[in-house]
Every structure is written in structure tokens, then in C-alpha cells.
Coordinates of C-alpha atoms in Angstrom, one line a residue:
M63 CA 5.9 -14.7 -33.5
S64 CA 4.8 -15.1 -29.9
D65 CA 4.2 -11.9 -28.0
R66 CA 5.0 -13.7 -24.7
W67 CA 8.6 -14.7 -23.7
A68 CA 10.1 -16.2 -20.6
L69 CA 13.3 -14.6 -19.4
D70 CA 15.8 -15.5 -16.7
G71 CA 19.1 -13.9 -15.8
V72 CA 22.3 -16.0 -15.8
E73 CA 25.6 -15.4 -14.1
G74 CA 27.7 -12.8 -15.8
G75 CA 24.8 -10.6 -16.9
G76 CA 23.4 -12.8 -19.6
A77 CA 20.0 -14.3 -20.1
R78 CA 18.1 -17.3 -21.2
L79 CA 14.9 -16.7 -23.2
V80 CA 12.2 -18.7 -24.9
P81 CA 8.9 -17.8 -26.7
L82 CA 5.8 -19.2 -24.9
G83 CA 2.5 -20.4 -26.2
R84 CA -0.9 -19.6 -24.7
D85 CA -0.7 -22.9 -22.7
G86 CA 2.4 -21.6 -21.0
L87 CA 4.7 -24.1 -22.6
P88 CA 7.7 -23.2 -24.8
A89 CA 6.8 -22.4 -28.4
G90 CA 10.3 -22.5 -29.7
P91 CA 13.9 -23.2 -28.8
V92 CA 15.6 -21.7 -25.7
V93 CA 18.0 -18.9 -26.6
T94 CA 21.0 -17.9 -24.6
E95 CA 22.2 -14.3 -24.9
P96 CA 25.3 -12.8 -23.4
D97 CA 23.6 -9.5 -22.3
L98 CA 20.2 -9.4 -20.7
V99 CA 19.6 -5.8 -21.5
A100 CA 20.5 -6.2 -25.2
A101 CA 18.3 -9.3 -25.4
V102 CA 15.2 -7.4 -24.2
R103 CA 16.0 -4.3 -26.3
A104 CA 16.2 -6.5 -29.4
R105 CA 12.7 -7.7 -29.0
P106 CA 10.4 -4.7 -28.8
E107 CA 7.5 -6.8 -30.2
V108 CA 7.2 -8.8 -26.9
G109 CA 4.0 -7.7 -25.1
R110 CA 4.6 -9.6 -21.8
W111 CA 7.8 -10.8 -20.2
V112 CA 7.5 -13.8 -17.9
W113 CA 10.2 -13.8 -15.3
R114 CA 11.0 -15.1 -11.8
S115 CA 10.9 -11.7 -10.0
T116 CA 10.6 -8.2 -11.2
A117 CA 13.2 -7.1 -8.6
D118 CA 15.7 -9.5 -10.2
V119 CA 15.4 -8.0 -13.7
F120 CA 13.5 -4.8 -14.2
P121 CA 15.7 -2.3 -12.3
R122 CA 18.7 -3.4 -14.5
L123 CA 16.6 -2.7 -17.6
L124 CA 15.4 0.7 -16.2
A125 CA 19.0 1.7 -15.5
A126 CA 19.8 1.1 -19.2
G127 CA 16.8 3.0 -20.4
V128 CA 14.8 0.0 -21.4
G129 CA 11.1 -0.2 -20.5
V130 CA 8.7 -3.1 -20.8
E131 CA 4.9 -2.9 -21.3
R132 CA 3.8 -5.8 -19.2
C133 CA 5.3 -8.6 -17.2
Y134 CA 4.2 -11.8 -15.3
D135 CA 6.0 -12.0 -12.0
I136 CA 6.2 -15.7 -11.1
E137 CA 6.9 -15.2 -7.4
A138 CA 4.2 -12.6 -7.0
A139 CA 1.8 -15.1 -8.7
E140 CA 2.9 -17.8 -6.4
Q141 CA 2.1 -15.7 -3.3
L142 CA -1.4 -15.0 -4.6
L143 CA -2.0 -18.7 -5.6
L144 CA -0.8 -20.0 -2.2
G145 CA -3.2 -17.6 -0.5
H146 CA -6.1 -18.7 -2.7
E147 CA -5.3 -22.3 -1.9
G148 CA -5.3 -21.7 1.8
R149 CA -1.5 -22.0 2.1
L150 CA -0.5 -18.4 2.8
G151 CA 2.8 -18.3 4.6
E152 CA 4.5 -21.2 2.7
P153 CA 7.7 -20.2 0.8
R154 CA 6.9 -18.3 -2.4
S155 CA 10.1 -18.5 -4.4
A156 CA 10.1 -20.2 -7.8
A157 CA 12.5 -22.8 -6.4
A158 CA 10.0 -23.6 -3.6
A159 CA 7.1 -23.9 -6.1
W160 CA 9.2 -26.3 -8.2
A161 CA 10.1 -28.4 -5.1
R162 CA 6.4 -28.6 -4.1
L163 CA 5.6 -29.7 -7.6
H164 CA 8.0 -32.6 -7.4
D165 CA 7.4 -33.5 -3.7
R166 CA 10.9 -32.5 -2.8
P167 CA 12.1 -30.6 0.3
V168 CA 10.9 -27.0 0.1
P169 CA 13.7 -24.4 0.5
P170 CA 12.8 -21.5 2.8
D171 CA 12.5 -18.0 1.3
P172 CA 15.6 -15.9 1.8
P173 CA 15.3 -13.5 4.8
A174 CA 13.9 -10.1 4.0
R175 CA 16.6 -7.7 3.2
A176 CA 16.7 -4.3 4.9
A177 CA 16.7 -1.4 2.5
E178 CA 19.9 0.6 2.3
P179 CA 19.2 4.3 2.7
G180 CA 19.9 6.7 0.0
S181 CA 21.1 4.2 -2.6
Q182 CA 19.7 4.2 -6.2
S183 CA 20.7 0.6 -6.9
S184 CA 20.9 -1.2 -3.6
L185 CA 17.3 -1.9 -3.3
F186 CA 17.4 -4.3 -6.3
E187 CA 20.0 -6.8 -7.2
A188 CA 21.0 -7.6 -10.8
E189 CA 21.3 -11.3 -10.1
P190 CA 18.5 -13.6 -8.6
T191 CA 18.8 -13.6 -4.8
G192 CA 16.6 -16.6 -4.0
P193 CA 17.3 -20.3 -4.2
G194 CA 18.7 -21.5 -7.5
L195 CA 16.4 -23.1 -10.2
P196 CA 17.3 -24.2 -13.7
F197 CA 15.5 -22.4 -16.5
D198 CA 13.5 -25.5 -17.5
G199 CA 12.3 -25.7 -13.9
L200 CA 11.2 -22.1 -14.0
L201 CA 9.2 -22.8 -17.2
E202 CA 7.6 -25.8 -15.5
V203 CA 6.5 -23.7 -12.5
Y204 CA 5.0 -21.1 -14.9
A205 CA 3.0 -23.7 -16.8
E206 CA 1.7 -25.2 -13.6
Q207 CA 0.7 -21.8 -12.4
Q208 CA -1.5 -21.4 -15.5
R209 CA -3.2 -24.7 -14.5
R210 CA -3.7 -23.5 -10.9
H211 CA -5.2 -20.2 -12.2
G212 CA -7.7 -22.2 -14.2
A213 CA -8.7 -24.2 -11.0
A214 CA -9.4 -21.0 -9.0
E215 CA -12.9 -20.2 -7.8
H216 CA -13.1 -17.4 -10.5
P217 CA -10.3 -18.2 -13.0
D218 CA -10.6 -15.0 -15.1
R219 CA -10.6 -12.8 -12.0
M220 CA -7.6 -14.6 -10.5
R221 CA -5.7 -14.1 -13.8
L222 CA -6.6 -10.5 -13.7
L223 CA -5.4 -10.2 -10.2
T224 CA -2.0 -11.7 -11.0
A225 CA -1.7 -9.4 -14.0
A226 CA -2.5 -6.4 -11.8
E227 CA -0.1 -7.4 -9.1
S228 CA 2.7 -7.9 -11.7
A229 CA 1.9 -4.5 -13.1
G230 CA 2.2 -3.1 -9.6
M231 CA 5.7 -4.5 -9.4
L232 CA 6.7 -2.6 -12.5
V233 CA 5.2 0.7 -11.1
A234 CA 7.0 0.2 -7.8
A235 CA 10.4 -0.2 -9.5
E236 CA 9.7 2.8 -11.7
M237 CA 8.7 5.0 -8.8
H238 CA 11.8 4.0 -6.9
R239 CA 14.0 5.0 -9.8
A240 CA 12.2 8.3 -10.4
G241 CA 12.1 9.3 -6.7
L242 CA 9.9 11.8 -5.0
P243 CA 11.3 15.3 -5.4
W244 CA 12.6 16.5 -2.1
R245 CA 14.2 19.8 -1.0
A246 CA 16.7 19.2 1.8
D247 CA 17.0 22.9 2.5
V248 CA 13.3 23.2 3.1
H249 CA 13.2 20.1 5.2
R250 CA 16.0 21.5 7.4
A251 CA 14.1 24.8 7.8
V252 CA 11.0 23.0 8.9
L253 CA 12.9 20.9 11.4
H254 CA 14.5 24.1 12.9
E255 CA 11.1 25.8 13.0
L256 CA 9.5 22.8 14.8
L257 CA 12.3 21.5 17.0
G258 CA 14.7 24.4 17.5
E259 CA 18.5 24.1 17.7
R260 CA 20.3 20.8 17.8
Y261 CA 22.6 20.2 20.7
A262 CA 26.0 18.6 20.4
G263 CA 26.2 14.9 21.1
G264 CA 22.9 14.0 19.3
G265 CA 20.6 14.7 22.3
E266 CA 17.1 16.0 22.0
P267 CA 16.7 19.4 20.2
R268 CA 15.8 22.5 22.2
R269 CA 12.0 22.4 21.8
L270 CA 11.8 18.7 22.9
A271 CA 14.0 19.4 25.9
E272 CA 11.7 22.4 26.9
L273 CA 8.6 20.2 26.6
A274 CA 10.2 17.4 28.7
D275 CA 11.0 20.0 31.4
Q276 CA 7.3 21.2 31.4
V277 CA 6.1 17.6 31.7
S278 CA 8.4 17.0 34.7
A279 CA 7.4 20.3 36.3
A280 CA 3.7 19.3 36.0
F281 CA 4.4 16.0 37.9
G282 CA 6.7 17.5 40.4
R283 CA 9.6 15.2 39.6
R284 CA 11.7 14.2 36.7
V285 CA 9.7 12.2 34.1
R286 CA 10.9 10.8 30.8
P287 CA 8.1 11.6 28.3
D288 CA 9.7 9.2 25.8
L289 CA 9.3 6.3 28.2
P290 CA 5.6 5.2 28.3
A291 CA 6.1 3.2 31.5
D292 CA 7.5 6.2 33.3
V293 CA 4.6 8.4 32.2
V294 CA 2.0 5.8 33.3
R295 CA 3.7 5.5 36.7
A296 CA 3.8 9.3 37.1
F297 CA 0.0 9.5 36.4
A298 CA -0.6 6.7 38.9
E299 CA 1.3 8.6 41.6
T300 CA -1.2 11.5 41.1
G301 CA -4.2 9.1 41.4
I302 CA -4.9 8.9 37.7
K303 CA -5.0 5.5 36.1
V304 CA -4.1 5.3 32.4
R305 CA -3.3 2.0 30.6
S306 CA -1.1 3.6 27.9
T307 CA 0.2 6.9 26.6
R308 CA -1.9 6.7 23.4
R309 CA -3.1 10.1 22.3
W310 CA -6.8 9.3 22.5
E311 CA -6.5 8.1 26.1
L312 CA -4.4 11.0 27.3
A313 CA -6.9 13.4 25.7
E314 CA -9.5 12.3 28.2
V315 CA -7.2 13.1 31.2
D316 CA -7.5 16.4 33.1
H317 CA -3.9 17.1 34.2
P318 CA -1.4 19.9 33.4
A319 CA 1.1 17.4 32.0
V320 CA -1.2 16.3 29.2
E321 CA -0.8 19.4 26.9
P322 CA 3.1 19.4 26.9
L323 CA 3.1 15.6 26.8
L324 CA 0.9 15.5 23.6
A325 CA 3.0 18.2 22.0
Y326 CA 6.2 16.3 22.9
K327 CA 4.8 13.0 21.4
T328 CA 4.1 14.8 18.1
L329 CA 7.5 16.4 17.8
Y330 CA 9.4 13.4 19.1
R331 CA 7.8 11.3 16.3
I332 CA 8.9 13.9 13.7
W333 CA 12.4 14.0 15.2
T334 CA 12.9 10.2 15.3
A335 CA 11.1 9.3 12.1
H336 CA 11.8 12.3 9.7
G337 CA 14.5 14.3 11.5
W338 CA 18.0 15.3 10.5
S339 CA 19.2 11.7 10.6
W340 CA 16.4 10.5 8.2
L341 CA 17.2 13.4 5.8
R342 CA 20.9 12.5 5.7
D343 CA 20.1 8.8 5.2
W344 CA 17.3 8.9 2.7
V345 CA 17.5 11.9 0.5
R346 CA 20.1 12.1 -2.3
D347 CA 20.4 14.4 -5.3
G348 CA 17.0 16.0 -4.5
R349 CA 15.1 12.8 -4.4
F350 CA 13.6 10.4 -1.8
R351 CA 13.7 6.9 -3.2
P352 CA 11.9 4.4 -0.9
E353 CA 11.5 0.8 -1.9
Y354 CA 7.8 0.2 -2.4
V355 CA 6.4 -3.3 -1.6
P356 CA 3.2 -4.1 -3.6
G357 CA 1.0 -6.5 -1.7
G358 CA 3.1 -5.8 1.5
T359 CA 0.0 -6.5 3.6
V360 CA -2.4 -9.4 3.4
S361 CA -5.2 -7.2 2.1
G362 CA -3.0 -6.1 -0.8
R363 CA -2.1 -2.7 0.4
W364 CA 1.4 -1.5 -0.3
T365 CA 4.1 -1.0 2.3
T366 CA 7.7 0.3 2.0
N367 CA 10.9 -1.2 3.1
G368 CA 12.5 1.5 5.1
G369 CA 12.1 5.3 4.9
G370 CA 8.6 5.6 6.2
A371 CA 7.3 6.9 2.8
L372 CA 3.7 6.0 3.7
Q373 CA 3.8 8.0 6.9
I374 CA 5.1 11.4 5.8
P375 CA 3.7 13.9 8.3
K376 CA 1.7 16.8 6.8
V377 CA 4.2 19.4 8.0
I378 CA 7.1 17.6 6.4
R379 CA 5.3 17.5 3.1
R380 CA 6.4 21.1 2.7
A381 CA 9.8 19.7 1.6
V382 CA 8.2 17.7 -1.3
V383 CA 8.7 20.4 -4.0
A384 CA 8.4 20.0 -7.8
D385 CA 11.4 20.8 -10.0
E386 CA 11.4 24.2 -11.6
G387 CA 8.9 24.4 -14.4
W388 CA 7.2 21.2 -13.2
R389 CA 4.2 20.4 -11.1
L390 CA 3.0 17.7 -8.7
V391 CA -0.4 16.4 -9.7
V392 CA -1.8 15.1 -6.4
A393 CA -4.9 12.9 -6.7
D394 CA -7.1 11.4 -4.0
A395 CA -9.8 8.8 -4.8
D396 CA -13.1 10.1 -3.4
Q397 CA -14.8 7.8 -0.8
L398 CA -13.1 4.8 -2.3
E399 CA -14.1 2.0 0.0
P400 CA -17.9 2.8 0.1
R401 CA -17.8 2.9 -3.7
V402 CA -16.0 -0.4 -3.8
L403 CA -18.7 -1.9 -1.4
A404 CA -21.4 -0.7 -3.8
A405 CA -19.6 -2.4 -6.8
V406 CA -18.9 -5.7 -5.1
S407 CA -22.2 -6.1 -3.3
R408 CA -24.2 -5.2 -6.4
D409 CA -26.7 -3.3 -4.2
P410 CA -28.9 -1.4 -6.6
G411 CA -29.5 1.5 -4.3
L412 CA -25.9 2.0 -3.2
M413 CA -24.7 1.6 -6.7
E414 CA -27.0 4.4 -7.7
V415 CA -25.7 6.6 -4.9
A416 CA -22.1 5.8 -5.9
G417 CA -22.8 6.4 -9.6
H418 CA -22.0 10.2 -9.3
D419 CA -18.9 12.2 -8.9
G420 CA -20.2 14.3 -6.1
D421 CA -19.9 13.7 -2.4
L422 CA -21.2 10.2 -1.7
Y423 CA -22.1 10.7 1.9
T424 CA -24.3 13.7 1.1
R425 CA -26.2 11.7 -1.4
L426 CA -26.5 8.9 1.0
S427 CA -27.8 11.2 3.8
D428 CA -30.5 12.4 1.5
R429 CA -31.6 8.9 0.9
A430 CA -31.6 7.4 4.3
F431 CA -30.5 9.8 7.1
A432 CA -32.8 12.9 6.8
G433 CA -30.0 15.0 5.4
S434 CA -27.4 14.2 8.2
R435 CA -24.2 13.6 6.4
D436 CA -22.3 12.7 9.6
Q437 CA -24.8 10.0 10.4
A438 CA -24.6 8.6 6.8
K439 CA -20.8 8.5 7.0
L440 CA -20.7 6.9 10.4
A441 CA -23.2 4.3 9.2
L442 CA -21.4 3.3 6.0
L443 CA -18.0 3.2 7.6
G444 CA -19.4 1.3 10.5
A445 CA -20.7 -1.3 8.2
V446 CA -17.2 -1.7 6.6
Y447 CA -15.2 -1.5 9.8
G448 CA -17.6 -3.2 12.2
Q449 CA -18.2 -0.2 14.4
T450 CA -21.8 -1.2 15.4
S451 CA -22.2 -0.3 19.0
G452 CA -24.2 2.7 20.4
D453 CA -25.4 5.1 17.7
G454 CA -23.5 3.0 15.2
L455 CA -26.0 0.1 15.7
K456 CA -29.0 2.5 15.1
N457 CA -27.3 4.0 12.0
L458 CA -26.5 0.5 10.7
A459 CA -30.2 -0.5 11.1
A460 CA -31.2 2.4 8.9
L461 CA -28.5 1.5 6.4
R462 CA -29.7 -2.1 6.3
R463 CA -33.3 -1.1 5.5
R464 CA -32.3 1.0 2.5
F465 CA -29.3 -1.0 1.3
P466 CA -29.8 -4.6 2.4
R467 CA -27.5 -6.3 -0.1
A468 CA -24.5 -4.0 0.8
V469 CA -24.9 -4.7 4.5
A470 CA -25.5 -8.4 3.9
Y471 CA -22.2 -8.6 1.9
V472 CA -20.0 -7.4 4.8
D473 CA -22.2 -9.2 7.4
D474 CA -21.6 -12.5 5.5
A475 CA -17.9 -11.8 5.5
A476 CA -17.8 -11.1 9.2
R477 CA -19.7 -14.3 9.9
A478 CA -17.2 -16.3 7.8
G479 CA -14.4 -14.8 9.8
E480 CA -16.1 -15.6 13.2
E481 CA -16.5 -19.2 12.0
G482 CA -12.9 -19.5 11.0
R483 CA -13.5 -19.5 7.3
R484 CA -11.5 -17.5 4.8
V485 CA -12.9 -14.7 2.6
R486 CA -11.7 -13.3 -0.8
T487 CA -11.6 -10.0 -2.5
W488 CA -13.6 -9.5 -5.7
L489 CA -10.6 -10.6 -7.8
G490 CA -9.6 -13.5 -5.5
R491 CA -7.0 -12.3 -3.0
T492 CA -7.6 -14.5 0.1
S493 CA -7.6 -13.7 3.8
P494 CA -5.2 -15.5 6.1
S495 CA -6.3 -18.3 8.3
A496 CA -5.5 -16.4 11.5
V497 CA -5.4 -12.7 12.4
G498 CA -2.1 -11.5 13.8
A499 CA -1.4 -8.2 15.5
G500 CA -0.4 -6.5 12.2
E501 CA -3.5 -7.6 10.3
A502 CA -5.7 -6.6 13.2
E503 CA -4.1 -3.1 13.3
E504 CA -4.5 -2.8 9.6
A505 CA -8.2 -3.5 9.9
G506 CA -8.7 -1.2 12.8
I507 CA -9.3 -4.0 15.3
P508 CA -8.7 -2.8 18.9
Q509 CA -5.4 -3.9 20.4
D510 CA -4.4 -4.8 23.9
D511 CA -1.3 -3.0 25.2
D512 CA 0.9 -6.0 24.2
G513 CA -0.2 -5.6 20.6
A514 CA -2.5 -8.6 20.5
A515 CA -6.0 -8.4 19.1
A516 CA -8.4 -7.9 22.0
G517 CA -8.9 -11.5 22.9
G518 CA -10.7 -13.9 25.2
G519 CA -14.2 -14.3 24.0
A520 CA -13.7 -11.4 21.6
A521 CA -11.2 -13.3 19.5
A522 CA -13.8 -14.6 17.0
R523 CA -15.5 -11.2 16.8
A524 CA -12.1 -9.6 16.2
R525 CA -11.5 -11.9 13.3
G526 CA -15.0 -11.2 12.0
R527 CA -14.2 -7.5 12.0
F528 CA -11.0 -8.2 10.1
T529 CA -12.8 -10.3 7.4
R530 CA -15.6 -7.8 7.2
N531 CA -13.1 -5.1 6.3
F532 CA -10.9 -7.4 4.2
V533 CA -13.4 -8.0 1.4
V534 CA -13.8 -4.2 0.9
Q535 CA -10.3 -2.9 1.7
G536 CA -8.7 -5.7 -0.3
S537 CA -11.0 -5.2 -3.3
A538 CA -10.1 -1.5 -3.1
A539 CA -6.4 -2.5 -3.2
D540 CA -7.1 -4.6 -6.3
W541 CA -8.8 -1.7 -8.0
A542 CA -5.8 0.5 -7.1
L543 CA -3.4 -1.8 -8.9
L544 CA -5.5 -1.6 -12.1
M545 CA -5.7 2.1 -11.8
L546 CA -2.0 2.4 -11.5
A547 CA -1.5 0.1 -14.6
A548 CA -4.0 2.2 -16.6
L549 CA -2.3 5.5 -15.5
R550 CA 1.1 4.1 -16.4
R551 CA -0.1 3.2 -19.9
A552 CA -1.9 6.6 -20.3
T553 CA 1.3 8.6 -19.4
A554 CA 3.7 6.4 -21.4
G555 CA 4.2 9.0 -24.1
M556 CA 4.7 11.9 -21.7
R557 CA 7.6 13.2 -19.6
A558 CA 5.4 12.7 -16.6
E559 CA 6.5 10.2 -13.9
L560 CA 4.6 8.4 -11.2
V561 CA 6.5 9.3 -8.0
F562 CA 4.2 8.3 -5.1
F563 CA 1.3 6.0 -4.3
Q564 CA -0.5 5.3 -1.0
H565 CA -3.7 3.3 -0.8
D566 CA -6.0 5.8 -2.5
E567 CA -3.6 8.6 -3.3
V568 CA -1.2 9.1 -6.2
I569 CA 1.3 11.8 -7.2
V570 CA 2.6 12.4 -10.7
H571 CA 5.6 14.7 -11.3
C572 CA 5.3 16.3 -14.7
P573 CA 6.1 19.4 -16.7
A574 CA 3.6 22.2 -16.0
E575 CA 2.3 22.0 -19.5
E576 CA 1.3 18.3 -19.0
A577 CA -0.5 18.8 -15.7
E578 CA -4.0 19.2 -17.1
A579 CA -3.6 16.1 -19.3
V580 CA -2.2 14.1 -16.3
A581 CA -5.1 15.1 -14.1
G582 CA -7.5 13.9 -16.9
A583 CA -5.5 10.6 -17.3
I584 CA -5.8 9.9 -13.5
C585 CA -9.6 10.4 -13.5
A586 CA -10.0 8.3 -16.6
A587 CA -7.8 5.6 -15.1
G588 CA -10.0 5.4 -12.0
D589 CA -13.1 4.7 -14.0
L590 CA -11.4 2.3 -16.4
A591 CA -10.0 0.3 -13.4
G592 CA -13.6 0.1 -12.0
R593 CA -14.9 -1.3 -15.2
I594 CA -12.1 -3.8 -15.6
A595 CA -12.2 -4.9 -12.0
F596 CA -16.0 -5.0 -11.3
G597 CA -17.6 -5.2 -14.7
D598 CA -20.4 -3.0 -16.0
T599 CA -21.8 -1.2 -13.0
P600 CA -23.0 2.4 -12.6
V601 CA -20.4 3.0 -9.9
R602 CA -18.0 5.9 -10.5
F603 CA -14.5 6.1 -9.0
P604 CA -13.7 9.9 -9.2
F605 CA -10.6 11.7 -8.0
T606 CA -10.0 15.0 -6.4
T607 CA -6.9 16.4 -8.1
A608 CA -4.7 19.4 -7.5
S609 CA -1.7 20.7 -9.5
V610 CA 0.7 22.2 -7.1
E611 CA 4.4 23.1 -6.7
R612 CA 4.6 21.5 -3.2
Y613 CA 2.9 18.5 -1.7
S614 CA 1.6 20.4 1.3
D615 CA -0.4 22.8 -0.9
A616 CA -2.6 20.0 -2.1
K617 CA -4.3 19.5 1.3

């Protein structure tokens, strides 16, 4: 019996299913079942389900207590394949893929749906939400995707990337259902401590109003600190020219308005992004359930659809509290991107430095920077992010002498970007043909005030900085998917639940007696992901873990 089945939901809650051969073609008759959940539950021997979109099917299975080991997400695969073929941005739905296959008009993807705060089920629909496609058309798209994987630059890596992205979709749905433990009473106490009393009518709370008065007093007239143009104009009236109200720029200004203005900006962000309204909208029954979007950025990093889960301020993390008798195992990957650079560049010296669990920058400083950890860190991060001016240029020269293959790897990627060529992560995720404001910000490229990448003659260099970072950051994102998949499998027999993931950090909520085993599973998953992604290298991917009752205690 085949261990791979295709599945598609039909109107009324039923399903069509068929076993698949290794060539991606049907290996038996199509079966129609009246109940999708019952159809999956009756086939526990299936090792991988092939379906149009995880969001269309898996949440319904989870709600019924039915899990799956693996899946193949056709629409996630289409996105990766389009990028690899230099067609990123074209519609990614299964119906669009089928239309392209038959030279028919390609339907646009449905508009992105805004998440509905506080809802357990609203983030995923039981029925497909994209353009319609018959089941035989879906099977045809899947078979064609198998051919396209085989035509990739590195077919096995591309297949692994698709499997990892599909696994990420399962993890994201499970994390949404589990939810991040959240104490609303603690959150309210923190807001009162930081912001003071709330005034009737929804106006600014007391502490913000006090800081706004201090800013106005410093300028000698009424100034709205929440309006950047008003603040810039007020500084200009005192003879001080500032281009923006960004924190780093204001910190260089000597004026009595700066201190209350910076304090106001910090508290205003908390009030608007994670204040009382956010708490009312997003926390239900002791859980915060954001909708995670795997591959939400072009480099493969995750985003969230509403709720700001990936930007929880440190002070608000005090409200993330484990259930009684449970713990939060919080784990951060140690110096992830430098270790990834060592693995993908195959630089012997840097791989040796990254082959230990200790502080990578300290070992690097002993090798090339006369014991200066700060210089070693600046040099290595400068190579990844393109910060090569001033002392960075001198430090980079020292790095290039000791680790030439590593520096050449990112230099080659930067050159490709400057010349308008695309680059790929180790597994095959492909950079876009142009760098927009969002991609530039993600890669740390300086932005003009209007949000565009610093342009003019610098446009090519800006793209080079993006592709320099893309090959490392994107490969780190690919590793993270494999780490999550390995951790999901390792904890399958436990009560532990993955409840949070952000770039290189993961949180598992588990009974106190499972905390030690969970910490060990996280560390093992990191190294296993490294071997699966990058092959047999000496590079280690260690984690720093902490078992705590509240998230803020882990930092």
C-alpha cells in the first residue's frame, strides 16, 4: 500500500483521495469520502499527505484531534518553484499552476485576508479559499511539480526545501491552535505600571500625557510628539536640523526635549502595539494565538498576520506565563548566521571555529583578532551584512586573510546582486529580481525617509548588500525549518507543545517533569538540522536553553 496519498476537500465537508506512486501519479482509484476527518483518521499508515494548502485542511483535522506526520503543500511548493525559476511574484495557487501548465489565462491569487483577533478558528477556513480546480487538475499540478523539482539546480536540495517548508506549515498551524500562554491580569498590571491611569474617551494614558507636556515645555510651544513632522519642525525652529525622529538620530542631539521624547516613543509604541486594546482583541482564554506565516519574507523568515507576535517588547514578556505545574523552555540558537556561513562556505578555518558549543566570537578573536571579541564580532557580522566602511573595512581584511573562502562566499553573492543576478540559499530558495523597501529593511539596508532603499548610484550596492545577506540569512531560515520539523517529531510522544518561534528562538510549553527532556530535544534538533541541511561538516548548531515560569525570566 502506498504511504503517500493526495487529498482535497469537497463541498459539504467530504474529501477526494487517491494513493500516489513515487512518480507523483495516481497508483490506484480515486476515492470519495463523505467526511474528510474520518477519511484521514481511517488511514494512519499514510506517511505523507499531499494537499493543495495546509491552511485548507490541517486546522480542521487538528480541531478533531487528528494529527499527521508529514505533508506536501502544493501551493507552498509552487511559491518556491516559481522563485527558483525566476518568476517570483506570479500567482501561486494550484489553479494558477494548472492554468500555466495548459497555457490558459492565469487567475490571480485571492487577496490576503486580515486575521481576525482572538478567534480560534477564523484564521483558517475549512473549505478551499482560492480559485477552484478539479481533483484531477490538482494531481496534474503535483506531478508536474515533481518534474520541476528534478530540473532544479540541485534537485535533492530543492526537494528537501519543499519538504521543510511544508513541515513549517504544519508547525505554524499547531502553534496557532496551542497558543502562547498569556496572563491578562499580569499584562494589565504592567501597562498600569508603565503608562499610568487610562483616561475616559480613549485618549493617551497619564504617563504619555506627562511626557508630551515635558516635550512641549522643552520647545516652548505645544508639540505633538506622536507626529514626526511636528517634532522635526520644532527642532528646526531651535536651529537643529534632523531628518527624522528615529531613535539613533535623536540620540545624537543635545536638547532638553530629547530625553522625554525618546521615553514617549518607547511607551507610545507599547500603548499602540500591545496596550489595552491589543489585549482585548488578541488574548482569549489565557492564550495568544497569532497566525504564523512560514516563508512570509523572501528570505524564508516567518512573519505573522496580525497581533505583532514577532515584536513582543521585553517588558510585555512578563505576561507570558506557563500554566501551573508547567514550564516554558526558551531556546536561542547561538550565533546562528556565522555558523551557517561556515557551513555553506565550507571554509576549513571557520568550520573549525564553529565546530564547538562555546562562544564563537571568542574563538574567532583568538584566531584572528588578538583576543578582541568585539573586533571579531564586528568583522564577521560586517562580512554578512556588508558593513565594510571605517574600522569594518580593516576588520574585514583580517577576516579575509584567515577565512578566505567564507568572505569570498558572501562577496560573490554581493557581486551577483550588484550585477542584477539572483542568488540562492543552500537549499535553493531564490532571491527576488529587485529589492523593495521591505526586503531592504529585512537585510539591514539603509532607507531614505520615504522608505526606499538608499538610491541613486547606491542602488546596485544596496542590492549587493541584500544578496550578500540573503545567502546566509535565507540558509539560516532553511535550517530553522528543519530544526522545527526535527523538534516536532522528537516531542510527538510528550505533552509538550511548540508555542512560539522567531528566526532563531523557540519556546516549548511543557509539564515541569518534561522540561529537561525538551531542552535536550531542542539541542539535538539543532545539530540534526545542520547535518540534514548542510551535510557532514564539523559545524555545530548549539542552543542556550532556559526552563522558566515566565518568558521574561529567560533573558
